[in-house]
Structures are given as structure tokens and as C-alpha cells.
Coordinates of C-alpha atoms in Angstrom, one line a residue:
Chain H
M284 CA -78.9 -9.7 37.8
S285 CA -77.2 -10.5 34.6
E286 CA -79.0 -12.6 32.0
Y287 CA -75.8 -14.6 31.5
L288 CA -74.3 -17.2 34.2
P289 CA -71.0 -16.6 35.5
L290 CA -68.4 -19.1 34.1
D291 CA -68.2 -20.7 37.7
K292 CA -71.8 -21.7 37.6
R293 CA -72.2 -22.8 33.9
K294 CA -72.5 -26.4 33.0
I295 CA -71.9 -28.1 29.6
T296 CA -73.8 -31.1 28.5
I297 CA -72.2 -33.8 26.4
E298 CA -74.3 -35.3 23.8
A299 CA -74.9 -39.1 24.5
K300 CA -73.3 -41.5 22.4
P301 CA -75.5 -44.3 20.8
G302 CA -76.6 -46.5 23.9
G303 CA -75.1 -44.2 26.2
K304 CA -76.5 -41.4 28.6
Q305 CA -75.9 -37.7 28.6
E306 CA -73.3 -36.3 31.1
T307 CA -73.0 -32.9 32.5
F308 CA -70.0 -31.1 33.6
P309 CA -68.9 -27.7 35.0
A310 CA -67.7 -25.3 32.3
L311 CA -64.7 -24.9 34.5
H312 CA -63.4 -28.4 34.7
P313 CA -60.1 -30.2 33.8
R314 CA -61.6 -32.4 31.2
W315 CA -61.9 -29.2 28.9
I316 CA -58.1 -28.6 28.8
E317 CA -56.0 -29.3 25.7
K318 CA -52.7 -31.3 26.1
I319 CA -50.4 -28.4 25.0
Q320 CA -47.4 -29.3 27.4
F321 CA -46.1 -25.8 27.6
V322 CA -42.5 -25.6 28.0
S323 CA -40.7 -23.8 30.7
Y324 CA -38.8 -20.6 30.0
L325 CA -35.1 -20.8 30.6
A326 CA -32.6 -18.0 31.2
T327 CA -30.6 -16.8 28.2
P328 CA -27.8 -19.1 27.0
A329 CA -24.5 -18.6 28.9
D330 CA -22.6 -18.2 25.5
S331 CA -24.4 -16.5 23.0
G332 CA -21.8 -17.7 20.4
D333 CA -22.6 -21.3 21.1
R334 CA -24.7 -22.1 18.1
G335 CA -26.1 -25.2 19.5
Q336 CA -27.2 -23.6 22.8
V337 CA -28.7 -20.6 20.9
E338 CA -30.6 -22.9 18.4
E339 CA -32.1 -24.9 21.2
W340 CA -33.1 -21.8 23.3
S341 CA -34.6 -20.4 20.1
E342 CA -36.6 -23.5 19.5
R343 CA -37.9 -23.2 23.0
L344 CA -38.9 -19.8 22.4
K345 CA -40.7 -20.7 19.2
F346 CA -42.7 -23.4 21.1
I347 CA -43.6 -20.8 23.8
E348 CA -44.7 -18.2 21.2
D349 CA -46.8 -20.4 19.3
D350 CA -48.4 -21.9 22.6
L351 CA -49.0 -18.4 23.9
H352 CA -50.8 -17.4 20.8
W353 CA -52.9 -20.3 21.0
L354 CA -53.8 -19.7 24.6
L355 CA -54.6 -16.0 24.0
Q356 CA -57.0 -16.9 21.1
Q357 CA -59.0 -19.3 23.1
P358 CA -62.5 -18.5 24.1
Y359 CA -63.0 -17.3 27.7
D360 CA -64.1 -20.7 29.1
K361 CA -61.4 -22.7 27.3
F362 CA -58.8 -20.1 28.3
W363 CA -59.7 -20.4 32.0
C364 CA -59.8 -24.1 31.9
Q365 CA -56.3 -24.0 30.8
V366 CA -55.3 -21.4 33.2
V367 CA -56.6 -23.2 36.2
F368 CA -55.8 -26.8 35.5
D369 CA -52.9 -26.8 33.2
E370 CA -49.8 -27.1 35.5
T371 CA -47.3 -26.9 32.5
L372 CA -48.8 -23.4 31.8
H373 CA -48.3 -22.5 35.5
K374 CA -44.6 -23.6 35.1
L375 CA -44.1 -21.5 32.0
L376 CA -45.5 -18.4 33.5
D377 CA -43.6 -18.8 36.7
T378 CA -40.3 -19.5 35.2
Y379 CA -40.7 -16.6 32.8
L380 CA -41.4 -14.3 35.6
R381 CA -38.5 -15.4 37.4
Y382 CA -35.8 -15.7 34.8
A383 CA -36.7 -13.2 32.1
P384 CA -34.1 -10.5 32.0
R385 CA -35.1 -7.3 33.8
S386 CA -34.3 -4.1 32.0
Y387 CA -31.5 -3.2 34.6
D388 CA -29.7 -6.6 34.1
T389 CA -26.8 -4.9 32.2
I390 CA -25.0 -8.3 31.9
T391 CA -27.8 -10.1 30.1
T392 CA -27.6 -10.1 26.3
L393 CA -30.2 -11.7 24.1
P394 CA -29.0 -13.4 21.1
E395 CA -29.9 -11.0 18.2
Q396 CA -31.7 -13.5 16.0
C397 CA -34.1 -14.2 19.1
R398 CA -34.9 -10.6 20.1
D399 CA -38.1 -10.1 18.2
R400 CA -39.6 -13.4 19.3
H401 CA -38.5 -12.8 22.9
D402 CA -40.3 -9.2 22.7
E403 CA -43.5 -10.9 21.4
I404 CA -43.2 -13.6 24.3
H405 CA -42.7 -10.7 26.8
R406 CA -46.0 -9.1 25.5
M407 CA -47.8 -12.3 25.5
V408 CA -46.9 -13.1 29.1
F409 CA -48.1 -9.8 30.2
M410 CA -51.5 -10.2 28.3
T411 CA -51.9 -13.7 29.7
C412 CA -51.5 -12.3 33.2
L413 CA -53.8 -9.4 32.5
R414 CA -56.5 -11.8 31.3
I415 CA -56.0 -14.0 34.3
A416 CA -56.3 -10.8 36.6
T417 CA -59.5 -9.9 34.6
H418 CA -62.7 -11.4 36.3
K419 CA -65.1 -9.7 33.8
E420 CA -64.1 -9.8 30.1
S421 CA -67.6 -8.7 28.9
K422 CA -71.2 -8.8 30.0
E423 CA -71.3 -12.4 28.9
H424 CA -68.0 -13.7 30.0
Y425 CA -67.2 -13.2 33.7
I426 CA -66.6 -15.0 37.0
T427 CA -68.2 -14.3 40.3
P428 CA -65.9 -11.9 41.9
S429 CA -65.6 -13.9 45.2
V430 CA -65.2 -17.1 43.3
F431 CA -62.7 -15.3 41.1
G432 CA -60.5 -14.4 44.2
V433 CA -60.6 -18.0 45.5
I434 CA -59.5 -19.4 42.1
L435 CA -56.5 -16.9 41.9
Y436 CA -55.5 -17.6 45.4
E437 CA -55.9 -21.3 45.7
N438 CA -54.2 -22.2 42.6
F439 CA -51.2 -19.8 43.1
L440 CA -52.1 -18.0 39.8
F441 CA -50.6 -15.0 41.5
D442 CA -48.6 -14.9 44.5
M443 CA -46.3 -12.3 46.2
P444 CA -43.1 -13.1 44.4
K445 CA -45.1 -13.3 41.0
L446 CA -46.6 -9.8 41.7
F447 CA -43.2 -8.4 42.5
D448 CA -41.8 -10.1 39.2
L449 CA -44.6 -8.6 37.3
C450 CA -44.0 -5.0 38.5
V451 CA -40.3 -5.3 38.0
L452 CA -40.6 -6.4 34.5
Y453 CA -43.3 -4.4 33.2
A454 CA -43.9 -1.3 35.6
P455 CA -41.7 1.2 33.9
E456 CA -43.4 1.0 30.5
N457 CA -46.9 -0.3 31.4
G458 CA -47.6 1.2 34.8
P459 CA -51.2 2.4 34.6
L460 CA -52.4 -0.8 33.2
L461 CA -50.3 -2.8 35.7
S462 CA -51.6 -0.8 38.6
K463 CA -55.1 -1.5 37.6
M464 CA -54.4 -5.2 37.3
V465 CA -52.6 -5.6 40.6
G466 CA -55.1 -3.4 42.4
N467 CA -57.8 -5.7 41.0
I468 CA -56.0 -8.9 42.4
F469 CA -55.8 -7.4 45.9
T470 CA -59.3 -6.1 45.9
Q471 CA -60.9 -9.4 44.9
Q472 CA -58.5 -11.3 47.4
P473 CA -57.5 -9.6 50.4
K474 CA -55.6 -12.7 51.7
Y475 CA -52.8 -11.2 49.4
N476 CA -52.5 -8.4 52.1
D477 CA -51.5 -11.2 54.8
D478 CA -49.1 -12.7 52.3
M479 CA -47.5 -9.3 51.9
E480 CA -46.9 -9.0 55.7
Q481 CA -45.3 -12.5 55.6
T482 CA -43.1 -11.4 52.6
I483 CA -41.9 -8.2 54.4
H484 CA -40.7 -10.5 57.2
T485 CA -38.9 -12.6 54.7
I486 CA -37.3 -9.5 53.1
L487 CA -36.1 -8.5 56.6
Q488 CA -34.5 -12.0 56.9
V489 CA -32.9 -11.5 53.5
F490 CA -31.4 -8.2 54.7
N491 CA -30.1 -10.1 57.7
S492 CA -28.5 -12.6 55.4
I493 CA -26.7 -10.0 53.2
L494 CA -25.3 -8.3 56.1
E495 CA -24.0 -11.7 57.5
K496 CA -22.4 -12.3 54.0
C497 CA -20.8 -9.0 54.2
G498 CA -19.6 -9.8 57.7
I499 CA -22.0 -7.5 59.4
K500 CA -24.0 -9.3 62.0
A501 CA -27.5 -8.9 63.0
E502 CA -28.8 -9.6 66.5
S503 CA -31.6 -11.7 65.4
P504 CA -33.6 -12.1 62.1
H505 CA -36.3 -9.7 63.3
S506 CA -34.3 -7.0 65.0
T507 CA -32.3 -4.1 64.0
P508 CA -29.1 -5.4 62.5
Q509 CA -26.1 -4.2 64.3
K510 CA -22.5 -3.9 63.1
L511 CA -19.8 -6.1 64.3
E512 CA -17.2 -4.8 66.7
G513 CA -14.4 -3.3 64.5
S514 CA -15.4 -2.6 61.0
D515 CA -12.2 -4.1 59.8
I516 CA -13.9 -7.5 59.8
S517 CA -16.8 -6.4 57.5
K518 CA -14.3 -4.7 55.2
S519 CA -12.2 -7.7 55.0
H520 CA -15.2 -9.8 53.9
L521 CA -16.2 -7.5 51.2
V522 CA -12.6 -7.1 50.0
T523 CA -11.7 -10.5 50.2
M524 CA -14.7 -12.5 48.8
T525 CA -14.4 -13.6 45.2
T526 CA -15.4 -11.1 42.6
T527 CA -18.4 -13.3 41.7
D528 CA -19.7 -13.2 45.3
Y529 CA -18.9 -9.4 45.5
Q530 CA -20.7 -8.8 42.2
D531 CA -23.6 -11.0 43.6
V532 CA -24.0 -8.9 46.6
V533 CA -24.1 -5.7 44.4
F534 CA -26.6 -7.2 42.1
Y535 CA -28.7 -8.3 44.9
L536 CA -29.0 -5.0 46.5
S537 CA -29.9 -3.4 43.2
D538 CA -32.5 -6.0 42.5
I539 CA -34.1 -5.5 45.9
G540 CA -34.2 -1.9 45.5
M541 CA -35.7 -2.0 42.0
T542 CA -38.2 -4.6 42.9
L543 CA -39.5 -3.0 46.0
S544 CA -39.6 0.5 44.6
R545 CA -41.4 -0.6 41.4
F546 CA -43.9 -2.7 43.3
L547 CA -44.9 0.2 45.6
E548 CA -45.1 2.6 42.7
V549 CA -47.6 0.2 41.1
Y550 CA -49.5 -0.7 44.1
P551 CA -49.1 2.3 46.6
N552 CA -51.7 0.8 49.0
G553 CA -49.0 -1.7 49.8
C554 CA -47.0 1.2 51.5
E555 CA -49.4 1.0 54.5
I556 CA -48.6 -2.7 55.2
F557 CA -44.8 -2.2 54.8
H558 CA -45.1 0.9 57.1
K559 CA -47.0 -1.0 59.5
N560 CA -44.6 -3.6 59.9
G561 CA -41.8 -1.3 60.8
F562 CA -40.0 -1.5 57.3
L563 CA -38.9 1.9 57.2
H564 CA -36.7 1.7 60.3
S565 CA -35.3 -1.8 59.2
L566 CA -34.5 -0.3 55.7
S567 CA -32.7 2.7 57.0
S568 CA -30.6 0.4 59.3
F569 CA -29.9 -2.0 56.6
Y570 CA -29.0 0.7 54.2
D571 CA -26.7 2.5 56.8
L572 CA -24.8 -0.7 57.6
A573 CA -24.5 -2.2 54.2
L574 CA -24.3 0.3 51.5
P575 CA -21.3 2.4 52.6
E576 CA -19.3 -0.8 53.3
V577 CA -20.0 -2.0 49.8
V578 CA -19.0 1.3 48.4
S579 CA -16.0 1.4 50.3
S580 CA -14.9 -2.1 49.5
L581 CA -15.3 -1.4 45.6
K582 CA -12.7 1.3 46.0
K583 CA -10.3 -1.2 47.7
R584 CA -10.8 -4.1 45.4
S585 CA -8.6 -4.4 42.3
L586 CA -10.9 -5.0 39.4
E587 CA -11.0 -4.3 35.8
Q588 CA -12.0 -0.8 35.0
S589 CA -14.9 -1.7 32.9
L590 CA -16.3 -4.1 35.7
K591 CA -15.6 -1.3 38.4
K592 CA -17.5 1.2 36.4
M593 CA -20.5 -1.3 35.9
L594 CA -20.5 -2.1 39.8
R595 CA -20.3 1.5 40.7
L596 CA -23.4 2.3 38.5
K597 CA -25.2 -0.9 40.0
I598 CA -24.5 0.4 43.6
K599 CA -25.8 3.7 42.5
E600 CA -28.9 2.1 41.1
A601 CA -29.3 0.2 44.5
K602 CA -29.0 3.4 46.5
S603 CA -31.5 5.5 44.6
S604 CA -34.0 2.6 44.4
L605 CA -33.7 1.8 48.1
L606 CA -34.1 5.7 48.8
K607 CA -37.1 5.8 46.5
T608 CA -38.5 2.9 48.2
F609 CA -38.3 4.7 51.6
R610 CA -39.6 7.8 49.9
E611 CA -42.9 6.0 48.3
I612 CA -43.8 4.7 51.9
I613 CA -43.3 8.2 53.5
I614 CA -45.2 10.0 50.7
H615 CA -48.2 7.5 50.7
C616 CA -48.6 6.8 54.4
C617 CA -47.6 10.4 55.8
L618 CA -47.2 13.3 53.3
E619 CA -50.2 12.6 50.9
P620 CA -52.8 12.5 53.6
I621 CA -51.4 15.7 55.1
I622 CA -51.3 17.6 51.7
E623 CA -54.7 16.5 50.9
K624 CA -55.8 17.5 54.5
R625 CA -57.5 14.0 55.2
D626 CA -59.1 13.3 58.6
S627 CA -56.1 11.4 59.5
M628 CA -53.7 14.5 58.9
E629 CA -52.8 15.0 62.6
H630 CA -52.0 11.2 63.0
C631 CA -49.9 11.4 59.9
V632 CA -47.9 14.3 61.1
E633 CA -47.2 12.6 64.5
D634 CA -46.3 9.4 62.4
F635 CA -44.0 11.3 60.0
L636 CA -42.2 12.8 63.0
V637 CA -41.6 9.6 64.9
T638 CA -40.6 7.9 61.8
M639 CA -38.0 10.5 60.9
S640 CA -36.8 10.8 64.6
S641 CA -36.4 6.9 64.7
I642 CA -33.9 6.9 61.7
L643 CA -31.7 9.7 62.8
N644 CA -29.0 7.5 64.2
D645 CA -28.6 5.9 60.6
R646 CA -26.6 8.9 59.7
R647 CA -25.2 7.7 56.3
F648 CA -28.7 6.8 55.2
V649 CA -29.9 10.1 56.6
T650 CA -27.3 12.0 54.4
D651 CA -28.1 10.1 51.3
Y652 CA -31.9 10.6 51.9
E653 CA -31.4 14.3 52.6
S654 CA -29.4 14.6 49.3
A655 CA -32.3 13.1 47.3
Y656 CA -35.3 14.5 49.3
P657 CA -34.5 17.3 51.5
F658 CA -36.1 17.4 55.0
Q659 CA -36.7 21.1 54.6
D660 CA -39.3 20.5 51.8
D661 CA -41.2 18.1 54.1
A662 CA -40.9 20.3 56.9
D663 CA -42.5 23.1 54.9
I664 CA -45.4 21.0 54.1
L665 CA -45.9 20.3 57.9
T666 CA -45.7 23.9 58.8
Q667 CA -48.1 25.0 56.1
V668 CA -50.8 22.7 57.6
S669 CA -53.5 24.1 59.8
C670 CA -53.0 21.7 62.7
D671 CA -50.5 22.5 65.3
V672 CA -47.2 21.2 64.6
D673 CA -44.4 21.0 67.2
K674 CA -41.8 23.2 65.7
T675 CA -39.2 22.1 68.3
R676 CA -39.4 18.6 67.1
I677 CA -39.1 19.8 63.4
Q678 CA -36.0 21.7 64.2
Y679 CA -34.6 18.8 66.3
I680 CA -34.8 16.6 63.2
Q681 CA -33.5 19.3 60.9
D682 CA -30.5 19.8 63.3
S683 CA -29.8 16.1 63.3
V684 CA -29.9 15.9 59.5
N685 CA -27.6 18.8 59.2
I686 CA -25.1 17.2 61.5
A687 CA -25.2 13.9 59.6
F688 CA -24.8 15.8 56.4
A689 CA -21.8 17.8 57.7
T690 CA -20.2 14.4 58.8
Y691 CA -20.9 12.4 55.8
G692 CA -22.3 14.5 53.0
K693 CA -20.5 16.2 50.2
R694 CA -21.0 19.1 48.1
K695 CA -21.5 18.5 44.4
A696 CA -18.5 19.6 42.1
P697 CA -19.0 23.4 41.0
K698 CA -20.6 23.9 37.7
G699 CA -19.8 27.3 36.1
A700 CA -19.7 29.3 39.3
T701 CA -16.5 30.5 41.0
N702 CA -17.6 29.9 44.5
R703 CA -17.2 26.4 46.1
G704 CA -19.7 23.8 45.6
G705 CA -23.2 24.0 43.9
R706 CA -25.0 22.5 47.1
T707 CA -24.2 23.6 50.4
S708 CA -24.8 21.8 53.6
P709 CA -28.2 22.1 54.9
D710 CA -27.2 24.2 57.7
G711 CA -25.5 26.7 55.4
A712 CA -22.0 25.7 56.4
P713 CA -19.4 26.2 53.5
Chain K
M190 CA -26.3 -19.0 32.3
R191 CA -25.4 -18.1 36.0
E192 CA -28.5 -17.4 37.8
L193 CA -28.7 -13.7 39.0
P194 CA -29.5 -13.1 42.7
R195 CA -33.0 -12.0 43.0
I196 CA -35.3 -11.0 46.1
T197 CA -38.2 -12.9 44.5
G198 CA -36.2 -16.1 44.4
A199 CA -35.2 -15.7 48.0
I200 CA -38.8 -15.1 49.0
R201 CA -39.9 -18.3 47.0
A202 CA -37.2 -20.2 48.7
L203 CA -37.8 -18.8 52.3
S204 CA -41.5 -18.8 52.0
Q205 CA -42.2 -22.2 50.6
Y206 CA -44.0 -20.9 47.5
P207 CA -44.7 -23.5 44.9
G208 CA -42.5 -23.9 42.0
E209 CA -39.3 -25.9 41.3
E210 CA -35.8 -24.4 41.1
T211 CA -34.2 -23.9 37.7
D212 CA -34.4 -26.9 35.3
D213 CA -30.9 -28.4 34.9
K214 CA -29.8 -28.9 31.6
R215 CA -30.9 -32.5 31.3
Q216 CA -34.5 -31.7 32.6
G217 CA -34.7 -28.9 30.1
T218 CA -33.6 -31.0 27.2
Q219 CA -36.1 -33.8 28.4
E220 CA -38.9 -31.3 28.3
L221 CA -37.9 -30.1 24.9
L222 CA -37.9 -33.6 23.5
Q223 CA -41.1 -34.4 24.9
K224 CA -42.6 -31.2 23.2
R225 CA -41.1 -32.0 19.8
H226 CA -42.6 -35.4 20.0
L227 CA -46.0 -34.1 21.0
V228 CA -46.0 -31.4 18.1
T229 CA -44.9 -33.8 15.5
K230 CA -47.4 -36.4 16.4
R231 CA -50.2 -33.7 16.6
R232 CA -49.3 -32.4 13.1
A233 CA -49.1 -35.8 11.7
T234 CA -52.5 -36.7 13.1
E235 CA -54.2 -33.5 12.0
E236 CA -52.7 -33.5 8.5
G237 CA -52.8 -37.2 7.9
S238 CA -56.5 -37.2 8.6
V239 CA -56.9 -34.1 6.4
W240 CA -55.2 -35.9 3.5
S241 CA -57.3 -38.9 3.9
Q242 CA -60.5 -36.7 3.8
L243 CA -59.1 -34.8 0.8
V244 CA -58.4 -38.1 -1.0
E245 CA -62.0 -39.4 -0.1
R246 CA -63.6 -36.2 -1.2
I247 CA -61.6 -35.9 -4.7
R248 CA -62.5 -39.6 -5.4
K249 CA -66.2 -39.0 -4.6
E250 CA -66.6 -35.6 -6.5
A251 CA -64.1 -36.0 -9.4
S252 CA -65.5 -36.4 -13.0
A253 CA -62.6 -38.5 -14.1
Q254 CA -62.0 -42.2 -14.0
E255 CA -61.1 -43.7 -10.6
E256 CA -57.8 -45.0 -11.8
E257 CA -56.8 -41.7 -13.3
V258 CA -57.6 -40.0 -10.0
T259 CA -55.7 -42.4 -8.1
A260 CA -52.8 -42.3 -10.2
T261 CA -52.8 -38.4 -10.2
L262 CA -53.0 -38.4 -6.4
K263 CA -50.0 -40.8 -6.2
L264 CA -48.0 -38.5 -8.5
L265 CA -48.8 -35.5 -6.1
T266 CA -47.6 -37.6 -2.9
Q267 CA -44.3 -38.3 -5.1
C268 CA -44.1 -34.5 -5.9
A269 CA -44.3 -33.9 -2.1
R270 CA -41.7 -36.7 -1.2
Q271 CA -39.2 -34.8 -3.6
I272 CA -39.9 -31.5 -1.8
V273 CA -39.6 -33.0 1.8
G274 CA -37.0 -35.6 1.1
K275 CA -36.8 -39.1 0.1
D276 CA -36.5 -40.6 3.5
T277 CA -39.2 -38.9 5.0
E278 CA -42.2 -40.7 6.8
N279 CA -45.5 -41.1 5.0
D280 CA -47.5 -38.9 7.4
V281 CA -45.1 -36.1 6.8
V282 CA -45.3 -36.5 3.0
E283 CA -48.9 -36.6 3.1
S284 CA -49.0 -33.5 5.3
A285 CA -46.9 -31.8 2.6
A286 CA -49.2 -33.0 0.0
V287 CA -52.0 -31.3 1.6
Y288 CA -50.0 -28.0 1.9
L289 CA -49.1 -28.2 -1.7
F290 CA -52.7 -28.7 -2.7
D291 CA -53.7 -25.7 -0.5
I292 CA -51.1 -23.4 -1.9
F293 CA -51.6 -24.3 -5.7
K294 CA -55.4 -24.5 -5.5
P295 CA -56.0 -20.9 -6.4
I296 CA -53.1 -20.4 -8.9
D297 CA -52.2 -21.9 -12.4
K298 CA -48.4 -21.3 -12.3
V299 CA -45.9 -21.3 -9.5
G300 CA -44.8 -17.8 -8.7
H301 CA -42.2 -16.3 -6.3
R302 CA -44.7 -16.0 -3.5
E303 CA -45.3 -19.8 -3.5
T304 CA -41.7 -20.6 -3.9
T305 CA -40.9 -18.5 -0.8
K306 CA -43.6 -20.2 1.3
I307 CA -42.6 -23.6 0.4
R308 CA -38.8 -22.9 1.0
A309 CA -39.8 -21.3 4.4
I310 CA -41.4 -24.5 5.5
F311 CA -39.6 -27.4 3.8
G312 CA -36.2 -25.8 3.1
P313 CA -34.6 -26.0 -0.5
F314 CA -36.5 -28.0 -3.0
P315 CA -36.2 -28.9 -6.6
A316 CA -38.2 -26.4 -8.7
S317 CA -39.4 -29.1 -11.0
A318 CA -41.2 -30.9 -8.2
A319 CA -43.1 -27.7 -7.4
T320 CA -44.0 -27.1 -11.1
A321 CA -45.2 -30.7 -11.4
A322 CA -47.2 -30.5 -8.2
C323 CA -48.9 -27.2 -9.4
D324 CA -49.9 -28.9 -12.8
I325 CA -51.2 -32.0 -11.0
V326 CA -53.3 -29.8 -8.6
N327 CA -54.7 -27.8 -11.6
R328 CA -55.7 -31.1 -13.4
I329 CA -57.4 -32.1 -10.2
K330 CA -59.1 -29.0 -9.9
S331 CA -60.4 -29.4 -13.6
W332 CA -62.3 -32.4 -12.5
L333 CA -64.2 -30.8 -9.8
D334 CA -67.0 -28.2 -9.5
E335 CA -65.6 -24.6 -8.9
D336 CA -67.9 -24.1 -5.9
I337 CA -67.0 -27.4 -4.0
E338 CA -65.4 -27.1 -0.6
L339 CA -62.4 -29.3 0.0
P340 CA -60.8 -30.1 3.3
G341 CA -57.4 -28.2 3.7
N342 CA -54.9 -27.2 6.0
H343 CA -56.2 -23.7 7.0
K344 CA -54.0 -23.3 10.0
R345 CA -51.1 -22.9 7.8
E346 CA -52.9 -20.1 5.7
E347 CA -53.5 -18.3 9.0
G348 CA -49.9 -18.6 9.9
D349 CA -49.1 -17.0 6.6
G350 CA -50.8 -13.8 7.6
E351 CA -54.1 -14.4 6.4
E352 CA -55.6 -15.0 9.9
N353 CA -58.8 -13.5 11.2
I354 CA -58.8 -15.1 14.7
T355 CA -59.3 -12.7 17.6
E356 CA -56.5 -12.8 20.1
F357 CA -56.8 -11.4 23.4
G358 CA -54.5 -8.3 24.0
K359 CA -54.1 -7.3 20.3
G360 CA -55.9 -4.3 20.7
I361 CA -54.2 -3.2 24.1
K362 CA -51.3 -0.9 24.0
F363 CA -48.3 -2.4 25.1
T364 CA -44.8 -0.6 25.5
F365 CA -41.6 -2.7 25.2
P366 CA -38.9 -2.1 27.8
T367 CA -35.7 -0.2 27.1
S368 CA -32.6 -0.9 29.0
T369 CA -32.1 1.6 32.0
E370 CA -28.8 3.0 32.7
V371 CA -28.1 5.0 35.6
E372 CA -26.0 8.2 35.3
E373 CA -22.6 7.9 36.9
E374 CA -22.6 10.4 39.6
E375 CA -21.8 9.8 43.1
S376 CA -24.3 10.0 45.6
S377 CA -23.9 12.3 48.6
S378 CA -22.1 10.0 51.0
E379 CA -19.6 8.5 48.5
S380 CA -17.3 11.4 48.9
E381 CA -13.6 11.4 50.1
D382 CA -15.2 11.9 53.6
E383 CA -16.3 8.1 53.2
D384 CA -13.9 6.7 55.8
R385 CA -14.2 9.6 58.3
K386 CA -14.7 8.5 61.7
E387 CA -18.1 9.2 63.6
F388 CA -18.0 11.5 66.4

């Protein structure tokens, strides 16, 4: 047992004033917090040429910067009192995670004079979250792990939206550290796994609401969405909605893809929960219904060339990140256990075949997925494993993929060669 | 700025996670006003109290006549007032006097470094006021033992790059983001076959 008491068990005695009596309080108690009144983070000013707006925003950043420096300089016990009991700090962290510009927010521009300060705040928010996610800072400074999990959860220091935001803001550059941090949060508080399940259902609701906005109706919030009779209706929605609404749909799709793919990259164990809740089938159906319509309507809309180009890139970003999300789950839940020949290998082979068979009707999704992650490569992995693999089923899937590709796929433009196409159809057709 | 659509925003809204929606402009401005008030009040309290302590200590330790000490300290506050502005409140003037005492304590003459520091905090100021303040501080210094410790505004010194406070995360490697740009190349199903009917 450690010679030092954990923070949650420590007490502090206040010296008696003349005539008074001594008082003892837990070290983790609201009476130890300082009145800092952290200010919340607001999104970048709408008009970076408006001096008044920029100056006010810059002043806000200055307060945030000073306050976060102060917070990170606090000793362990004072830091934790502030973190647990100061609601203005909760609001600051929450608003930063929500409204800070993402690296893929191409339309957000920070006023030049604020960039260095914003960078410093970006770093300090990460360090604050890292410190919060660390239950043991040194042998002397720690919190009992089970109590730590309760503190995180009961005070909403982290919740699923915040974890998603953290991954989307920090994953590409600080992945390994973030993985440890998020992993520790889930380890110390398994209730977050239940929250993740709930969140998956919410994401499916969001899929349906996007389809509705695009004029593609879903049967019920939790079932596979179905296209409306007559695709002209859906096309007309996406073509006739305002440019802002259309842009929002595109940005939303990109944000969903980037958020999910980055989260699962940081926390691969989450893939199992997504898979268990039938997310792959819902994702492929959603993609199959929404993305082609969005692409098709972009071609029909009359927009400025620069805007059109930007939206085309965002759609591409949405597609590749949604495909990546699907791939992350397939790799983690099916292919990795097979490659590593784990005990669950046979079950994973079956799971892989069932999953792939279940999405074959989503042919435009299948085509794009095939283009990014050819089925043949995965089939090779399966056939190389020692257990019996039903080659007829593999062939059936391969054939279906080939048909989908022949219908919706395209060959890439020839590069240097004189024959047609760089990539041929999977079935070898010209 | 128009709020961009985000999946985490939808999860918050649909799953009843705590947290308010974006502050509107009025709320944001109100919050900023409260913060300004709090910061000013704290600074005035801290520095006003430091000035009182400094005056008390100098009176106690100085080898000069009490009247001379009082008159000299008054001159220092007058210099401070010239630097911060005539209509400034007393607590701010006293806080500036503490700062001037701190900054001129180790030197005999006003140099470029000191001028830059003062300008950074108080804006443009008359050079004569700074020179006079430096002379006054040196006069006060001559009345005191060299090794005497005086109360001062140490926080400001730290802010000027001389800090030695440990901050969590300073030694942790952090990489800043770079904006991502996807190459413009159509994905597989975006070809001219897009509108081809299913069979």
C-alpha cells in the first residue's frame, strides 16, 4: 500500500482562529476553489475585418489563455478541486471542444493577430483534458481508480460528445497520447461503453434525419432507411434547397465521417460496440442512399465554380472518411483476429462473410468500398488461414462486388499507358 | 459566425447531455463584462495591498526623516499617475507605482528594456516621468539596507519571462494541427455512369 493517501481520502484541517475551533474538510471540496470565472469560448468572429468583433474575441482569448495557464500551474489538489467544482471551467472546456475550428473546416479563418494565442489555448485545452484523464500524476498525487471513474462520470468531465470532439480536434497529430488518454477513461469507467451504445442509436437517428432533409424517407428511426418512390423527389430536394442548406448537408456528412473515423482510430475497442449494434449495415445503407444523391445534385446545382470545387472536395472527404469508418470496424472486429489467429478466428471469418453479404444490395456503397479496399485482398487473408473457409460464399460475394462495380464503378483515367484505364473492373472486364 | 453542423452537436441535443447552446451575443458580452470587472477588482485588491505593505515597510526601514519619506513616496505616485493617465483611479495608480518600484529597483538608469516593458503595459508615456520615477526609486533604495526584502509585484516579473513555476504539460510533446485538404479526384462511383439505371 502506498505511503501516501489518495486525494479522495485526504483531509485538510484549518487552524482555529482565536476563540474558534479547528475545522477539517476533505482535500477535494468546493471550499478550496478560487473564483476565476472562466469565460466560455466562442466561435471565430463572423467578419474578421470587423475590428470591434475581433478585439472582443481577442480579449476573450487572452482571458482564456491566462486562466488556463493558471489552472495548469496549480498543484494537484487545487487543480482537481477546480476541475470538479468550477462550473465555469466545465463550460469553457465544453464550448472549446464544441466550437473550436476543426482542421477540415475549410471555411473557418482565424484572425491573424489571434493565431498564436489560439494555438496556445488549443494546446492547453488538450493538456487540461490530459491531466483530467490521468488518475495518477505521481506516487504522491493520485486518486483511487474506482473513485476517479465515478468523478469523471458523475461530473460529466467527459461524455461521449466530448470524447468525439477531442478525437476530431487532436487525433491526427497527437494520436498515441490521445489513445492512452481515451483508453484510460474507458478502462476506469466502463459506463462510458453503455453511453457509446446509446450514442450509436442517436447517430442512426441523425442518419435518418439527414435522409429526410434530402427527401429520402426512412421507415423508422431504427430501421434501414428506404428511398422514396421515384428518385426525382429526392433529387429535387437536394437541388432546390438553399445553397446554405445544401452546404450544411455536405459539411454535416463530412463532419460525421471525420468524427467517427478519428474516434475509432483513437479508440479501436469502440469498434466492437459499433459492430454489435449493427452499425455497419446502417452505415452502408445510409451511404448508398445519401452520397450518390448529394453528388448528383451538386452537378445539377448552379453554383460559383470555387464553391462547387470546395463542396466537391468536402463530399470526397465525407466519402473517404465514411468508408474508413467502415474499414476500421471490419479490420478491428474481423480481419485482425483472423490475421493474428486468435481463438475467435472462426467466428470472425463467419462474421466477416455475414457482414459483407448483408451489404451487397448497397451497390454504390459496395463500389466505392471496393475501390478503396478491394475485396480480393480480404478474401486472400481468409483463404490463407488454416480453418475451413467456404470458398463458394467468398466467390458469391466477389461476384456481387464485381457486378456492382461493373454497374457503378469507373476506371481511373489512363496515366502514361496506351491501353484503356489504369484500374480494370474486378472481374477483368475492359 | 454561423454554427457549422456537427454530429457532436446533434448527439448533445438528442441525448440530453448537459451544456447550453451557443451563447448569444448579449450573453457573451455580459460574461466578458463580469470577467473584466473581476480581473480589475482582483488586480486592484492585490496590488493596492502590496502598495500599502511597501509603504509601511519603507517607512519602518528607511534611514531618512519620516516627512522626507512621505514626500518622496508621494512623488512616486505622481510619476505613476503621469504614466497611467491623470484621470485614473487611485488603486490603479498605486498598482503602477508598485510596478515602477519593482522595475527600477535593480537599475540606476532607464534603459530600452524598461521603456518597452512600461509601454507594453501602460501604453505611450512621458519619458520624463519614467526618469523621475527611476531617480525616486534610487533615492528610496539609498535609505534602505541592501539585503532588505521588500514586497513587490512578483507576478508581473514572472509574466515578463522570468517565471520558474511548473506548469503541467510543458514537457509533453504536442503537435499543432495543419489544415487538411483532400485531393480532388473523383471516387469510383462518381463517373458519368452515375445516373445509369439499376438492372
